[in-house]
Amino acid sequence: GGGGASRVWRGGTATIGPAQSSAFDGDDGDEFADPLAAAARFAAAFREAFGDGGPAWAVAPWASAADAASRAHRLCFVYLHAPRHDATEGFCRSTLCDPEVSRRLSRECVCWGGDVSRSAEAAALAGALGARAFPFAALLVRCSPADASSGASPSSRTATLAARAEGPVSAAELGRLLDAAAAEHGPALEAARAAAAGRERDRALRAEQDAEFEAALLADQLKARERARAREAARAREEERAARERAARE
């Protein structure tokens, strides 16, 4: 089908959970339902078709990639690949493989891609994200300000749609979308990063204090054993002296 006009949305409010079902029919039977195999197949196919200049695709199921973004306190970039659309090849070559765009995506986001015709997860995400035209890309946030202070498990959260782009979006447009998402969600991500760093510092401090306590306890125990051995040796010497005195008197 044709690529159509591009449309860009910023600051969306949609919230999605794990992608589990799909209205698409896959081309590969059981492989269509294997998320890890589908992710690996997409990354390999992208490199084969467009070279190594694109984003660093996460070879993982979608939920694992989203959790990785949450743990790193970064945006999650999702690209839904529709190979039959006329605009797809140009978008991959000119936008996703643009050196600046590729560098920013790999540095600022965890990037996940999936072929909607060969991945159940990609097809399900297309429905969950309301994709109406392709190429389709979205920026998702898997962290909220509450998560930053509570340390909630990533798997217990949903992902919020920060922005999406449909159709043949240019490298400049995608760059502006990244700028807008970073401006809107950067403070919350930075707060989460700072909170995590604080928890890690506290954990490291507690571990250091525990190690120091254990070392001091061990040193005290060694000293106590040394004192006990010294007392035992003194008692043995005293008993030996007394025995010699008795023997001398006899």
PDB file of C-alpha atoms in Angstrom:
ATOM      1  CA  GLY A   1       0.000   0.000   0.000  1.00  0.00           C
ATOM      2  CA  GLY A   2       0.997   3.649  -0.233  1.00  0.00           C
ATOM      3  CA  GLY A   3       2.800   5.505   2.490  1.00  0.00           C
ATOM      4  CA  GLY A   4       0.384   8.438   2.752  1.00  0.00           C
ATOM      5  CA  ALA A   5       1.009  11.701   4.532  1.00  0.00           C
ATOM      6  CA  SER A   6       2.976  11.764   7.730  1.00  0.00           C
ATOM      7  CA  ARG A   7       1.329  12.581  11.047  1.00  0.00           C
ATOM      8  CA  VAL A   8       3.071  13.326  14.302  1.00  0.00           C
ATOM      9  CA  TRP A   9       1.513  13.384  17.776  1.00  0.00           C
ATOM     10  CA  ARG A  10       3.209  14.556  20.932  1.00  0.00           C
ATOM     11  CA  GLY A  11       2.303  14.051  24.559  1.00  0.00           C
ATOM     12  CA  GLY A  12      -0.289  11.333  24.086  1.00  0.00           C
ATOM     13  CA  THR A  13      -2.227   9.890  27.015  1.00  0.00           C
ATOM     14  CA  ALA A  14      -2.692   6.271  25.921  1.00  0.00           C
ATOM     15  CA  THR A  15      -1.470   3.642  28.348  1.00  0.00           C
ATOM     16  CA  ILE A  16      -0.613   0.105  27.273  1.00  0.00           C
ATOM     17  CA  GLY A  17       0.327  -3.088  29.008  1.00  0.00           C
ATOM     18  CA  PRO A  18       2.078  -6.169  27.607  1.00  0.00           C
ATOM     19  CA  ALA A  19       1.133  -6.988  24.018  1.00  0.00           C
ATOM     20  CA  GLN A  20      -0.477 -10.408  24.061  1.00  0.00           C
ATOM     21  CA  SER A  21      -2.939 -10.778  21.196  1.00  0.00           C
ATOM     22  CA  SER A  22      -3.214  -9.797  17.577  1.00  0.00           C
ATOM     23  CA  ALA A  23      -5.721  -9.354  14.790  1.00  0.00           C
ATOM     24  CA  PHE A  24      -2.952  -9.880  12.198  1.00  0.00           C
ATOM     25  CA  ASP A  25      -2.235 -13.220  10.578  1.00  0.00           C
ATOM     26  CA  GLY A  26       1.464 -14.074  10.652  1.00  0.00           C
ATOM     27  CA  ASP A  27       3.441 -15.625   7.844  1.00  0.00           C
ATOM     28  CA  ASP A  28       5.515 -18.015   9.929  1.00  0.00           C
ATOM     29  CA  GLY A  29       3.230 -20.224  11.990  1.00  0.00           C
ATOM     30  CA  ASP A  30       4.659 -20.905  15.454  1.00  0.00           C
ATOM     31  CA  GLU A  31       7.574 -18.526  14.852  1.00  0.00           C
ATOM     32  CA  PHE A  32       5.053 -15.681  14.587  1.00  0.00           C
ATOM     33  CA  ALA A  33       4.184 -16.243  18.260  1.00  0.00           C
ATOM     34  CA  ASP A  34       7.799 -16.561  19.509  1.00  0.00           C
ATOM     35  CA  PRO A  35       8.714 -13.025  20.649  1.00  0.00           C
ATOM     36  CA  LEU A  36      12.448 -13.609  21.047  1.00  0.00           C
ATOM     37  CA  ALA A  37      12.791 -15.286  17.645  1.00  0.00           C
ATOM     38  CA  ALA A  38      10.745 -12.527  16.015  1.00  0.00           C
ATOM     39  CA  ALA A  39      12.895  -9.780  17.584  1.00  0.00           C
ATOM     40  CA  ALA A  40      16.116 -11.495  16.519  1.00  0.00           C
ATOM     41  CA  ARG A  41      14.748 -12.038  13.011  1.00  0.00           C
ATOM     42  CA  PHE A  42      13.760  -8.366  12.678  1.00  0.00           C
ATOM     43  CA  ALA A  43      17.153  -7.066  13.868  1.00  0.00           C
ATOM     44  CA  ALA A  44      18.999  -9.387  11.478  1.00  0.00           C
ATOM     45  CA  ALA A  45      16.725  -8.521   8.548  1.00  0.00           C
ATOM     46  CA  PHE A  46      17.088  -4.794   9.208  1.00  0.00           C
ATOM     47  CA  ARG A  47      20.896  -5.042   9.218  1.00  0.00           C
ATOM     48  CA  GLU A  48      20.863  -7.145   6.072  1.00  0.00           C
ATOM     49  CA  ALA A  49      18.615  -4.694   4.222  1.00  0.00           C
ATOM     50  CA  PHE A  50      19.913  -1.367   5.527  1.00  0.00           C
ATOM     51  CA  GLY A  51      23.372  -2.021   6.966  1.00  0.00           C
ATOM     52  CA  ASP A  52      24.728  -1.320  10.444  1.00  0.00           C
ATOM     53  CA  GLY A  53      23.875   2.370  10.476  1.00  0.00           C
ATOM     54  CA  GLY A  54      20.469   2.060  12.135  1.00  0.00           C
ATOM     55  CA  PRO A  55      19.496   2.061  15.809  1.00  0.00           C
ATOM     56  CA  ALA A  56      20.808  -0.569  18.204  1.00  0.00           C
ATOM     57  CA  TRP A  57      17.751  -2.826  18.236  1.00  0.00           C
ATOM     58  CA  ALA A  58      17.053  -4.763  21.422  1.00  0.00           C
ATOM     59  CA  VAL A  59      16.958  -8.477  20.623  1.00  0.00           C
ATOM     60  CA  ALA A  60      14.354  -9.269  23.245  1.00  0.00           C
ATOM     61  CA  PRO A  61      10.602  -9.565  23.688  1.00  0.00           C
ATOM     62  CA  TRP A  62       8.816  -6.223  23.833  1.00  0.00           C
ATOM     63  CA  ALA A  63       8.158  -6.417  27.589  1.00  0.00           C
ATOM     64  CA  SER A  64      11.836  -7.151  28.280  1.00  0.00           C
ATOM     65  CA  ALA A  65      12.926  -4.181  26.171  1.00  0.00           C
ATOM     66  CA  ALA A  66      10.425  -1.940  27.969  1.00  0.00           C
ATOM     67  CA  ASP A  67      11.686  -3.179  31.337  1.00  0.00           C
ATOM     68  CA  ALA A  68      15.276  -2.493  30.227  1.00  0.00           C
ATOM     69  CA  ALA A  69      14.284   1.076  29.343  1.00  0.00           C
ATOM     70  CA  SER A  70      12.649   1.444  32.746  1.00  0.00           C
ATOM     71  CA  ARG A  71      15.710   0.154  34.591  1.00  0.00           C
ATOM     72  CA  ALA A  72      17.925   2.538  32.605  1.00  0.00           C
ATOM     73  CA  HIS A  73      15.416   5.407  33.057  1.00  0.00           C
ATOM     74  CA  ARG A  74      15.311   6.014  29.320  1.00  0.00           C
ATOM     75  CA  LEU A  75      12.576   6.338  26.730  1.00  0.00           C
ATOM     76  CA  CYS A  76      11.589   3.225  24.818  1.00  0.00           C
ATOM     77  CA  PHE A  77      11.512   3.725  21.034  1.00  0.00           C
ATOM     78  CA  VAL A  78       9.207   1.299  19.213  1.00  0.00           C
ATOM     79  CA  TYR A  79       9.280   0.889  15.447  1.00  0.00           C
ATOM     80  CA  LEU A  80       6.597  -1.197  13.769  1.00  0.00           C
ATOM     81  CA  HIS A  81       7.888  -2.374  10.415  1.00  0.00           C
ATOM     82  CA  ALA A  82       5.422  -2.970   7.572  1.00  0.00           C
ATOM     83  CA  PRO A  83       7.510  -4.192   4.630  1.00  0.00           C
ATOM     84  CA  ARG A  84       4.654  -4.050   2.104  1.00  0.00           C
ATOM     85  CA  HIS A  85       4.153  -0.289   2.479  1.00  0.00           C
ATOM     86  CA  ASP A  86       5.751   1.899  -0.167  1.00  0.00           C
ATOM     87  CA  ALA A  87       7.213   4.389   2.328  1.00  0.00           C
ATOM     88  CA  THR A  88       8.875   1.775   4.540  1.00  0.00           C
ATOM     89  CA  GLU A  89      12.206   1.434   2.740  1.00  0.00           C
ATOM     90  CA  GLY A  90      12.714   5.190   2.448  1.00  0.00           C
ATOM     91  CA  PHE A  91      11.857   5.702   6.114  1.00  0.00           C
ATOM     92  CA  CYS A  92      14.365   3.057   7.178  1.00  0.00           C
ATOM     93  CA  ARG A  93      17.145   4.357   4.935  1.00  0.00           C
ATOM     94  CA  SER A  94      16.624   8.113   5.263  1.00  0.00           C
ATOM     95  CA  THR A  95      15.186   8.472   8.769  1.00  0.00           C
ATOM     96  CA  LEU A  96      16.133   5.536  10.980  1.00  0.00           C
ATOM     97  CA  CYS A  97      19.587   5.230   9.397  1.00  0.00           C
ATOM     98  CA  ASP A  98      20.232   8.958   9.465  1.00  0.00           C
ATOM     99  CA  PRO A  99      23.507   9.200  11.460  1.00  0.00           C
ATOM    100  CA  GLU A 100      22.259  11.787  13.959  1.00  0.00           C
ATOM    101  CA  VAL A 101      18.870  10.109  14.458  1.00  0.00           C
ATOM    102  CA  SER A 102      20.455   6.680  14.832  1.00  0.00           C
ATOM    103  CA  ARG A 103      23.012   8.016  17.307  1.00  0.00           C
ATOM    104  CA  ARG A 104      20.354   9.752  19.398  1.00  0.00           C
ATOM    105  CA  LEU A 105      17.996   6.793  19.410  1.00  0.00           C
ATOM    106  CA  SER A 106      20.748   4.416  20.492  1.00  0.00           C
ATOM    107  CA  ARG A 107      22.000   6.824  23.167  1.00  0.00           C
ATOM    108  CA  GLU A 108      18.733   8.168  24.567  1.00  0.00           C
ATOM    109  CA  CYS A 109      16.370   5.205  24.151  1.00  0.00           C
ATOM    110  CA  VAL A 110      16.097   1.477  24.330  1.00  0.00           C
ATOM    111  CA  CYS A 111      15.041   0.665  20.755  1.00  0.00           C
ATOM    112  CA  TRP A 112      12.679  -2.176  19.905  1.00  0.00           C
ATOM    113  CA  GLY A 113      11.494  -3.067  16.427  1.00  0.00           C
ATOM    114  CA  GLY A 114       9.111  -5.639  15.064  1.00  0.00           C
ATOM    115  CA  ASP A 115       7.690  -6.660  11.711  1.00  0.00           C
ATOM    116  CA  VAL A 116       3.879  -6.573  11.973  1.00  0.00           C
ATOM    117  CA  SER A 117       3.613  -9.395   9.424  1.00  0.00           C
ATOM    118  CA  ARG A 118       6.106 -11.660  11.224  1.00  0.00           C
ATOM    119  CA  SER A 119       5.708 -10.859  14.941  1.00  0.00           C
ATOM    120  CA  ALA A 120       2.634 -11.331  17.105  1.00  0.00           C
ATOM    121  CA  GLU A 121       3.969  -8.744  19.555  1.00  0.00           C
ATOM    122  CA  ALA A 122       4.494  -6.141  16.823  1.00  0.00           C
ATOM    123  CA  ALA A 123       1.025  -6.764  15.431  1.00  0.00           C
ATOM    124  CA  ALA A 124      -0.533  -6.519  18.895  1.00  0.00           C
ATOM    125  CA  LEU A 125       1.352  -3.295  19.613  1.00  0.00           C
ATOM    126  CA  ALA A 126       0.038  -1.852  16.347  1.00  0.00           C
ATOM    127  CA  GLY A 127      -3.456  -2.370  17.699  1.00  0.00           C
ATOM    128  CA  ALA A 128      -2.670  -1.207  21.224  1.00  0.00           C
ATOM    129  CA  LEU A 129      -0.997   1.975  19.956  1.00  0.00           C
ATOM    130  CA  GLY A 130      -3.704   2.699  17.406  1.00  0.00           C
ATOM    131  CA  ALA A 131      -1.450   2.536  14.357  1.00  0.00           C
ATOM    132  CA  ARG A 132      -3.487   3.640  11.336  1.00  0.00           C
ATOM    133  CA  ALA A 133      -0.649   4.213   8.859  1.00  0.00           C
ATOM    134  CA  PHE A 134       2.872   2.951   8.301  1.00  0.00           C
ATOM    135  CA  PRO A 135       5.761   3.384   8.848  1.00  0.00           C
ATOM    136  CA  PHE A 136       4.831   3.735  12.520  1.00  0.00           C
ATOM    137  CA  ALA A 137       7.091   4.758  15.398  1.00  0.00           C
ATOM    138  CA  ALA A 138       6.356   5.607  19.020  1.00  0.00           C
ATOM    139  CA  LEU A 139       8.164   6.840  22.101  1.00  0.00           C
ATOM    140  CA  LEU A 140       7.023   5.186  25.319  1.00  0.00           C
ATOM    141  CA  VAL A 141       7.760   5.897  28.967  1.00  0.00           C
ATOM    142  CA  ARG A 142       7.850   2.977  31.402  1.00  0.00           C
ATOM    143  CA  CYS A 143       8.358   5.086  34.507  1.00  0.00           C
ATOM    144  CA  SER A 144       6.239   7.538  36.475  1.00  0.00           C
ATOM    145  CA  PRO A 145       7.225  10.004  39.232  1.00  0.00           C
ATOM    146  CA  ALA A 146       5.646   7.678  41.803  1.00  0.00           C
ATOM    147  CA  ASP A 147       7.807   4.813  40.575  1.00  0.00           C
ATOM    148  CA  ALA A 148      10.881   6.988  41.041  1.00  0.00           C
ATOM    149  CA  SER A 149      10.333   7.221  44.787  1.00  0.00           C
ATOM    150  CA  SER A 150       8.738   3.848  45.432  1.00  0.00           C
ATOM    151  CA  GLY A 151      11.159   1.650  43.511  1.00  0.00           C
ATOM    152  CA  ALA A 152       8.234  -0.345  42.092  1.00  0.00           C
ATOM    153  CA  SER A 153       9.077  -3.339  39.953  1.00  0.00           C
ATOM    154  CA  PRO A 154       9.079  -2.482  36.219  1.00  0.00           C
ATOM    155  CA  SER A 155       6.898  -5.493  35.467  1.00  0.00           C
ATOM    156  CA  SER A 156       4.149  -4.015  37.651  1.00  0.00           C
ATOM    157  CA  ARG A 157       3.817  -0.922  35.476  1.00  0.00           C
ATOM    158  CA  THR A 158       2.299  -0.070  32.150  1.00  0.00           C
ATOM    159  CA  ALA A 159       3.904   2.045  29.446  1.00  0.00           C
ATOM    160  CA  THR A 160       2.592   5.512  28.633  1.00  0.00           C
ATOM    161  CA  LEU A 161       2.627   6.780  25.068  1.00  0.00           C
ATOM    162  CA  ALA A 162       4.780   9.923  24.954  1.00  0.00           C
ATOM    163  CA  ALA A 163       4.576  10.491  21.200  1.00  0.00           C
ATOM    164  CA  ARG A 164       3.965   8.690  17.939  1.00  0.00           C
ATOM    165  CA  ALA A 165       4.630   9.232  14.268  1.00  0.00           C
ATOM    166  CA  GLU A 166       2.798   7.689  11.318  1.00  0.00           C
ATOM    167  CA  GLY A 167       3.803   7.713   7.688  1.00  0.00           C
ATOM    168  CA  PRO A 168       7.080   8.834   6.045  1.00  0.00           C
ATOM    169  CA  VAL A 169       8.355  11.069   8.856  1.00  0.00           C
ATOM    170  CA  SER A 170      11.661  12.769   8.067  1.00  0.00           C
ATOM    171  CA  ALA A 171      14.823  12.589  10.151  1.00  0.00           C
ATOM    172  CA  ALA A 172      14.307  16.220  11.182  1.00  0.00           C
ATOM    173  CA  GLU A 173      10.717  15.524  12.288  1.00  0.00           C
ATOM    174  CA  LEU A 174      11.766  12.480  14.286  1.00  0.00           C
ATOM    175  CA  GLY A 175      14.553  14.535  15.874  1.00  0.00           C
ATOM    176  CA  ARG A 176      12.038  17.181  16.928  1.00  0.00           C
ATOM    177  CA  LEU A 177       9.813  14.438  18.336  1.00  0.00           C
ATOM    178  CA  LEU A 178      12.741  13.201  20.437  1.00  0.00           C
ATOM    179  CA  ASP A 179      13.380  16.760  21.625  1.00  0.00           C
ATOM    180  CA  ALA A 180       9.746  17.220  22.664  1.00  0.00           C
ATOM    181  CA  ALA A 181       9.571  13.858  24.461  1.00  0.00           C
ATOM    182  CA  ALA A 182      12.837  14.543  26.269  1.00  0.00           C
ATOM    183  CA  ALA A 183      11.613  17.977  27.359  1.00  0.00           C
ATOM    184  CA  GLU A 184       8.301  16.600  28.627  1.00  0.00           C
ATOM    185  CA  HIS A 185       9.472  13.390  30.270  1.00  0.00           C
ATOM    186  CA  GLY A 186      13.139  14.112  30.943  1.00  0.00           C
ATOM    187  CA  PRO A 187      12.558  15.581  34.431  1.00  0.00           C
ATOM    188  CA  ALA A 188      10.594  12.513  35.598  1.00  0.00           C
ATOM    189  CA  LEU A 189      13.192  10.171  34.124  1.00  0.00           C
ATOM    190  CA  GLU A 190      15.975  12.165  35.751  1.00  0.00           C
ATOM    191  CA  ALA A 191      14.104  12.060  39.076  1.00  0.00           C
ATOM    192  CA  ALA A 192      13.798   8.283  38.728  1.00  0.00           C
ATOM    193  CA  ARG A 193      17.474   8.029  37.831  1.00  0.00           C
ATOM    194  CA  ALA A 194      18.444  10.133  40.867  1.00  0.00           C
ATOM    195  CA  ALA A 195      16.175   8.090  43.154  1.00  0.00           C
ATOM    196  CA  ALA A 196      17.689   4.850  41.854  1.00  0.00           C
ATOM    197  CA  ALA A 197      21.186   6.246  42.308  1.00  0.00           C
ATOM    198  CA  GLY A 198      20.270   7.216  45.864  1.00  0.00           C
ATOM    199  CA  ARG A 199      18.953   3.736  46.587  1.00  0.00           C
ATOM    200  CA  GLU A 200      22.138   2.250  45.141  1.00  0.00           C
ATOM    201  CA  ARG A 201      24.285   4.558  47.296  1.00  0.00           C
ATOM    202  CA  ASP A 202      22.268   3.559  50.366  1.00  0.00           C
ATOM    203  CA  ARG A 203      22.626  -0.109  49.453  1.00  0.00           C
ATOM    204  CA  ALA A 204      26.381   0.281  48.929  1.00  0.00           C
ATOM    205  CA  LEU A 205      26.713   2.169  52.235  1.00  0.00           C
ATOM    206  CA  ARG A 206      24.769  -0.517  54.100  1.00  0.00           C
ATOM    207  CA  ALA A 207      26.898  -3.214  52.472  1.00  0.00           C
ATOM    208  CA  GLU A 208      30.061  -1.340  53.448  1.00  0.00           C
ATOM    209  CA  GLN A 209      28.833  -0.879  57.017  1.00  0.00           C
ATOM    210  CA  ASP A 210      27.847  -4.555  57.204  1.00  0.00           C
ATOM    211  CA  ALA A 211      31.275  -5.560  55.907  1.00  0.00           C
ATOM    212  CA  GLU A 212      32.998  -3.297  58.443  1.00  0.00           C
ATOM    213  CA  PHE A 213      30.838  -4.729  61.241  1.00  0.00           C
ATOM    214  CA  GLU A 214      31.618  -8.285  60.140  1.00  0.00           C
ATOM    215  CA  ALA A 215      35.329  -7.464  59.941  1.00  0.00           C
ATOM    216  CA  ALA A 216      35.287  -5.876  63.419  1.00  0.00           C
ATOM    217  CA  LEU A 217      33.336  -8.838  64.823  1.00  0.00           C
ATOM    218  CA  LEU A 218      35.803 -11.262  63.277  1.00  0.00           C
ATOM    219  CA  ALA A 219      38.734  -9.266  64.686  1.00  0.00           C
ATOM    220  CA  ASP A 220      37.138  -9.315  68.137  1.00  0.00           C
ATOM    221  CA  GLN A 221      36.594 -13.060  67.871  1.00  0.00           C
ATOM    222  CA  LEU A 222      40.212 -13.611  66.842  1.00  0.00           C
ATOM    223  CA  LYS A 223      41.421 -11.490  69.743  1.00  0.00           C
ATOM    224  CA  ALA A 224      39.172 -13.407  72.132  1.00  0.00           C
ATOM    225  CA  ARG A 225      40.537 -16.714  70.841  1.00  0.00           C
ATOM    226  CA  GLU A 226      44.113 -15.405  71.189  1.00  0.00           C
ATOM    227  CA  ARG A 227      43.419 -14.350  74.786  1.00  0.00           C
ATOM    228  CA  ALA A 228      41.865 -17.742  75.523  1.00  0.00           C
ATOM    229  CA  ARG A 229      44.904 -19.501  74.058  1.00  0.00           C
ATOM    230  CA  ALA A 230      47.224 -17.243  76.085  1.00  0.00           C
ATOM    231  CA  ARG A 231      45.306 -18.043  79.285  1.00  0.00           C
ATOM    232  CA  GLU A 232      45.379 -21.747  78.472  1.00  0.00           C
ATOM    233  CA  ALA A 233      49.139 -21.600  77.798  1.00  0.00           C
ATOM    234  CA  ALA A 234      49.711 -19.711  81.080  1.00  0.00           C
ATOM    235  CA  ARG A 235      47.614 -22.260  82.962  1.00  0.00           C
ATOM    236  CA  ALA A 236      49.561 -25.096  81.362  1.00  0.00           C
ATOM    237  CA  ARG A 237      52.867 -23.471  82.339  1.00  0.00           C
ATOM    238  CA  GLU A 238      51.641 -22.965  85.899  1.00  0.00           C
ATOM    239  CA  GLU A 239      50.522 -26.579  86.147  1.00  0.00           C
ATOM    240  CA  GLU A 240      53.870 -27.738  84.773  1.00  0.00           C
ATOM    241  CA  ARG A 241      55.759 -25.558  87.291  1.00  0.00           C
ATOM    242  CA  ALA A 242      53.619 -26.873  90.147  1.00  0.00           C
ATOM    243  CA  ALA A 243      54.257 -30.457  88.999  1.00  0.00           C
ATOM    244  CA  ARG A 244      58.013 -29.860  88.962  1.00  0.00           C
ATOM    245  CA  GLU A 245      57.883 -28.377  92.461  1.00  0.00           C
ATOM    246  CA  ARG A 246      55.938 -31.402  93.738  1.00  0.00           C
ATOM    247  CA  ALA A 247      58.404 -33.735  92.100  1.00  0.00           C
ATOM    248  CA  ALA A 248      61.338 -31.848  93.672  1.00  0.00           C
ATOM    249  CA  ARG A 249      59.826 -32.087  97.142  1.00  0.00           C
ATOM    250  CA  GLU A 250      59.247 -35.789  96.799  1.00  0.00           C
TER     251      GLU A 250
END
